[in-house]
Short mmCIF file of C-alpha atoms in Angstrom, two decimals:
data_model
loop_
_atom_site.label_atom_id
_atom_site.label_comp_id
_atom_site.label_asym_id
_atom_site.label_seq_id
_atom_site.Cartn_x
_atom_site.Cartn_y
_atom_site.Cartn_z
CA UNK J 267 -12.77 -12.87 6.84
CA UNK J 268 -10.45 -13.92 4.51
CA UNK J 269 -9.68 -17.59 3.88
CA UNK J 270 -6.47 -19.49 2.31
CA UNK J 271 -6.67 -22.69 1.26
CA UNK J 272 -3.12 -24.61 -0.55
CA UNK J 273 -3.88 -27.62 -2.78
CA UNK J 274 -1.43 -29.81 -5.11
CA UNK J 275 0.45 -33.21 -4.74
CA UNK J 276 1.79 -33.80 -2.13
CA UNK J 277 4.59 -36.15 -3.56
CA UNK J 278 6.88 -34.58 -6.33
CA UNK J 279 9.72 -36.67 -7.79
CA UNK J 280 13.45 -35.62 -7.69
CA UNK J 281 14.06 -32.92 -10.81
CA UNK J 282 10.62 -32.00 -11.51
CA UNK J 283 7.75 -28.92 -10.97
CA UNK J 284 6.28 -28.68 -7.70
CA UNK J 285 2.98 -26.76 -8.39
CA UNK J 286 0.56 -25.78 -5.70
CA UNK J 287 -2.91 -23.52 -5.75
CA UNK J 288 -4.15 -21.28 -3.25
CA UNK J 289 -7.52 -20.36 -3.22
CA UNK J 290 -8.63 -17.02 -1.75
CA UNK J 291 -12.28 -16.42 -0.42
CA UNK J 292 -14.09 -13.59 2.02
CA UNK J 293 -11.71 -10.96 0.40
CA UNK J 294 -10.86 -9.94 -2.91
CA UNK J 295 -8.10 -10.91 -4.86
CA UNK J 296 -7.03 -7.61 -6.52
CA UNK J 297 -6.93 -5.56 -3.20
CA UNK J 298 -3.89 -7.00 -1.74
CA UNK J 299 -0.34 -8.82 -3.01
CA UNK J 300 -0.07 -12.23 -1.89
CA UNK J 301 2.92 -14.61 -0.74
CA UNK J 302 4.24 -17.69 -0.48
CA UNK J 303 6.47 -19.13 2.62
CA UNK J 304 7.81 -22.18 3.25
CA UNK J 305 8.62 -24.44 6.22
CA UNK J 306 10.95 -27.81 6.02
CA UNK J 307 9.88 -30.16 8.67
CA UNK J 308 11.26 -29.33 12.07
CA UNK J 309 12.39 -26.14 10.66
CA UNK J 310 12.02 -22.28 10.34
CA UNK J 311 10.32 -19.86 8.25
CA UNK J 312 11.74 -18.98 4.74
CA UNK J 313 10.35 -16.76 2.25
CA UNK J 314 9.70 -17.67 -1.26
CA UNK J 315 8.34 -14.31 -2.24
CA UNK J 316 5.07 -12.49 -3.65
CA UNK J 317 3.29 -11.42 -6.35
CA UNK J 318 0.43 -8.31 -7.01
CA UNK J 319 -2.51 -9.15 -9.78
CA UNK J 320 -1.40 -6.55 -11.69
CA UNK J 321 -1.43 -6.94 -15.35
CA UNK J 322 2.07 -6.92 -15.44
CA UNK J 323 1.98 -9.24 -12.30
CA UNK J 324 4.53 -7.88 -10.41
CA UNK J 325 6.68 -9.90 -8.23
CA UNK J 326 9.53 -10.27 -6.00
CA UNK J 327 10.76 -13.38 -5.23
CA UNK J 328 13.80 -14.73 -2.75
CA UNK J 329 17.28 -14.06 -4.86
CA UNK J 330 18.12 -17.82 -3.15
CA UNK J 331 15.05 -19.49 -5.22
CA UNK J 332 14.36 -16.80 -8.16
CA UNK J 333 15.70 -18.63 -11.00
CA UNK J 334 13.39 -21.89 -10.14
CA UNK J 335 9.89 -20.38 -9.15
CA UNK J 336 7.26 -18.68 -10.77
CA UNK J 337 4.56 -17.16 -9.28
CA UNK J 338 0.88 -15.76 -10.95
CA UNK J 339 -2.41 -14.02 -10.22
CA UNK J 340 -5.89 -15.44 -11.91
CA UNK J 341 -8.45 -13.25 -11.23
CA UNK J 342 -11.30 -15.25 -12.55
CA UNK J 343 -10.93 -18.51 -10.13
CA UNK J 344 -9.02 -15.96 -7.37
CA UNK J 345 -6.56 -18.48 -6.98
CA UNK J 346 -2.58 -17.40 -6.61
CA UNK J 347 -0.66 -20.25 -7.78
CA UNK J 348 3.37 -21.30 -7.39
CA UNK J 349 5.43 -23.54 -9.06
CA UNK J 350 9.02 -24.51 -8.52
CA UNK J 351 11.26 -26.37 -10.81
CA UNK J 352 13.96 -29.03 -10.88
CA UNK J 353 13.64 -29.43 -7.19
CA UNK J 354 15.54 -31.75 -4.89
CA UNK J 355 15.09 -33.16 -1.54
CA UNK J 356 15.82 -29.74 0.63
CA UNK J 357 12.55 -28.62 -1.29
CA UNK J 358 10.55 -31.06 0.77
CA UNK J 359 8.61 -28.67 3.38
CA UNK J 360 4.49 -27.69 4.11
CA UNK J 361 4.28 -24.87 1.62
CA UNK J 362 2.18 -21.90 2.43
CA UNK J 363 0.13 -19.43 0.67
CA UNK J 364 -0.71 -15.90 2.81
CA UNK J 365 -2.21 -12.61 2.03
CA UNK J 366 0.61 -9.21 2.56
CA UNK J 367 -0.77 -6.89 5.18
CA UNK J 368 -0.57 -2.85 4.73
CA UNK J 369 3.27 -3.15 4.47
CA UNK J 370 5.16 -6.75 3.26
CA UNK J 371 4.00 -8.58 6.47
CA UNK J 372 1.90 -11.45 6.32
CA UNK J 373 -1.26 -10.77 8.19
CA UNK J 374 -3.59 -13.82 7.55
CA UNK J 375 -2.06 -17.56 6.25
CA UNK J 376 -3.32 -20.99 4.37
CA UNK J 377 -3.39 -24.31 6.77
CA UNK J 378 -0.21 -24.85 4.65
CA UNK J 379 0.13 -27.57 2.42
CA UNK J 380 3.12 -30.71 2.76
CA UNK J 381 5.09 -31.23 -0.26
CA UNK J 382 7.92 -34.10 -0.17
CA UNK J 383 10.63 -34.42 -2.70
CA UNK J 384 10.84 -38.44 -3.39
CA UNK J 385 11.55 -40.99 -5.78
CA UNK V 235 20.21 -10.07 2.51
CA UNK V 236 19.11 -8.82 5.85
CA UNK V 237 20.20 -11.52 8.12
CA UNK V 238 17.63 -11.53 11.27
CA UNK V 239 19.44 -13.28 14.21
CA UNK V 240 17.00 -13.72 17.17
CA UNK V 241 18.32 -14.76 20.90
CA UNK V 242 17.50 -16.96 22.67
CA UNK V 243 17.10 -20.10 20.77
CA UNK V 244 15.07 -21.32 23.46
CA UNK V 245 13.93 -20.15 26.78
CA UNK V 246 12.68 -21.95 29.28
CA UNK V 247 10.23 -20.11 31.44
CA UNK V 248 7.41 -20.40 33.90
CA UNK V 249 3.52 -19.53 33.57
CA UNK V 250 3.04 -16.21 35.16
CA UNK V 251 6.82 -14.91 33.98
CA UNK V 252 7.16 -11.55 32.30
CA UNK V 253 9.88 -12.70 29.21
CA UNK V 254 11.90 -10.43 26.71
CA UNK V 255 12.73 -12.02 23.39
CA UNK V 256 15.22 -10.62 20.87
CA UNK V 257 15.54 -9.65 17.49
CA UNK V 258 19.10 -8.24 15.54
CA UNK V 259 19.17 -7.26 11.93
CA UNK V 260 22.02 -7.16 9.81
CA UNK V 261 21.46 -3.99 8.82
CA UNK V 262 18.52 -0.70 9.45
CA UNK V 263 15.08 -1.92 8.82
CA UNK V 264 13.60 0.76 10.61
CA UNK V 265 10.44 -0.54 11.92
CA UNK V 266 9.67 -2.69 9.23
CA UNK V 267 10.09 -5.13 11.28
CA UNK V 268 7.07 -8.02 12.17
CA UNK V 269 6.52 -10.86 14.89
CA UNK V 270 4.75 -14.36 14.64
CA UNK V 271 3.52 -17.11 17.01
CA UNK V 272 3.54 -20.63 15.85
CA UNK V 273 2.40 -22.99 18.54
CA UNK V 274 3.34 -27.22 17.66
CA UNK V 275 1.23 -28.37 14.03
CA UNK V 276 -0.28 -25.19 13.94
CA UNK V 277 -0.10 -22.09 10.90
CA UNK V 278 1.85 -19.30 11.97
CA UNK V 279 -0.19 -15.96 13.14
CA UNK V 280 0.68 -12.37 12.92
CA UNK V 281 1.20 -10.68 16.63
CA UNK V 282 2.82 -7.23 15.61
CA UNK V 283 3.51 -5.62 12.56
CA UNK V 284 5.67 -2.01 12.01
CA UNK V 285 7.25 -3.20 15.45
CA UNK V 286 5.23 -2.06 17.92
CA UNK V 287 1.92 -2.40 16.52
CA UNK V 288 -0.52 -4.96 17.91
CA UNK V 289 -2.71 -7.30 14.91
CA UNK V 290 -6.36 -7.61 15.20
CA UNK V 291 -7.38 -9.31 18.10
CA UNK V 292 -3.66 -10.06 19.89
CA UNK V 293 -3.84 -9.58 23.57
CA UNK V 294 -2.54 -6.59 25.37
CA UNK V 295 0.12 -8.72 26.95
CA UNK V 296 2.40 -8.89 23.42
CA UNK V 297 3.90 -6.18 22.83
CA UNK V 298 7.03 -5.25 20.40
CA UNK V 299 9.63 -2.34 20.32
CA UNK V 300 13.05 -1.21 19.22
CA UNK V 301 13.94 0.05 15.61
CA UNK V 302 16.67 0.24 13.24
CA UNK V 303 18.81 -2.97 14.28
CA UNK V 304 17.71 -3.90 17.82
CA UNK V 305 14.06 -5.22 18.70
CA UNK V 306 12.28 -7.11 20.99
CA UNK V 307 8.85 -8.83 22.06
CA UNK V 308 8.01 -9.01 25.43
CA UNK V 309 5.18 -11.19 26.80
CA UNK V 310 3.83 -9.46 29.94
CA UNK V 311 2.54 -12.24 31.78
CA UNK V 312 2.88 -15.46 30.13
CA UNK V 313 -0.24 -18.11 30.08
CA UNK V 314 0.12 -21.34 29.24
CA UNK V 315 -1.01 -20.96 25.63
CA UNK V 316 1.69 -18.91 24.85
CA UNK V 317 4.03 -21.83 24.66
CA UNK V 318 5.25 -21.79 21.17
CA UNK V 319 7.96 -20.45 18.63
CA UNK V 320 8.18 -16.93 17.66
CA UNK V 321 9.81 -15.66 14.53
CA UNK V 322 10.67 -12.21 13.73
CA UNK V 323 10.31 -10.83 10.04
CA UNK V 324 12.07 -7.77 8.62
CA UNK V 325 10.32 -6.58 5.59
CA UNK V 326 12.10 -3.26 4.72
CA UNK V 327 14.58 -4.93 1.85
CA UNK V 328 12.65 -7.58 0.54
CA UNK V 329 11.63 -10.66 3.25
CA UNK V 330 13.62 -12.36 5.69
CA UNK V 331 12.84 -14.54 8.94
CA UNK V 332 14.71 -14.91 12.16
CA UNK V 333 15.31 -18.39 13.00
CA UNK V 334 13.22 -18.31 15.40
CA UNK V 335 12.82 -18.59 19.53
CA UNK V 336 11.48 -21.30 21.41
CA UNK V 337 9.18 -20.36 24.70
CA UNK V 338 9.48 -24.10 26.77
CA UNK V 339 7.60 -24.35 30.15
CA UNK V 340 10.48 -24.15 33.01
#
């Protein structure tokens, strides 16, 4: 069975990158597209969007956060990785990394990993 | 966007208690259209996908239906595990969430 695991710092100061890993093992990397949600504390779901390990890496990210993340594929270390920049305090939420079912559902999903936007 | 709008915030219900939540998109999403449990500090999980379709290993008691705009997922009989926040997810025109509906023990 497939298994998700998020790592990265878990403070990030006011204006800079907030990168994160996920690390994908029990399934193969290149079979299935993989996403990224997010969850502020006390609050719901939002999308950040997903990416395919295609060579051209194709994505699709949330028009609300597209011109501040970046998502990519590395095959080798089958890791799916996420960064967003110049963020602020409404960034602060656990991140999480999950693997896209048949369709764009998310059928299995990282522990999820807390990021807070501080000073 | 496709703005997911799911009612009631919170319900307050009793073990035992057959409950209907709902789900209203903005616009046709066919059945693209998915439903999560997340119980207090815990990861979201996948109950139905194509919105009617149970996941691997969901009891028979979930179950989802509707299409286009209007959906809903209806617990049969609910146990006391089942206590928990459920989000719908349309996934026709890109991704969006519902905001999500509260199940609290009556």
């Amino acid at each position: 069975q497939v298994q998700l695991q998020e790592s990265g710092p878990g403070l990030v100061k006011p204006s800079e990158t907030l990168s994160l890993t996920c690390i994908v093992s029990g399934d193969s990397i290149t079979s299935y597209y993989w996403g990224w949600i997010r969850q502020p504390p006390g609050k719901g779901l939002e999308w950040i969007g997903y990416i395919y390990h295609s060579a051209s890496g194709s994505t699709k990210y949330n028009p609300s956060l597209k011109s501040r993340v970046t998502m990519s594929v590395d095959t080798s270390m089958s890791q799916v990785s996420l960064k967003v920049n110049s963020v602020t305090a409404a960034d602060t939420a656990v991140y999480y990394c999950a693997r896209l079912g048949a369709n764009y559902y998310f059928d299995f999903w990282g522990q999820g990993s807390l990021v807070t936007v501080s000073s | 966007e496709v703005v997911m709008t799911q009612s009631p915030a919170t319900l307050s219900v009793s073990p035992g208690e057959r409950v209907t939540l709902s789900c209203r998109a903005s616009q046709s999403v066919i059945t693209n259209l998915a439903w999560y449990q997340q119980k207090s500090g815990q990861t979201p999980r996948l109950l139905i996908y194509g919105a009617s379709t149970r996941a691997t290993g969901i009891p028979a008691r979930f179950s989802g239906s509707g299409s286009g705009t209007e959906f809903t997922l209806t617990i049969s009989s609910l146990q006391s595990e089942d206590f928990a926040v459920y989000y719908c997810q349309q996934y026709k025109t890109g991704v969006n969430f519902g905001q999500g509906t509260r199940l609290e023990i009556k």
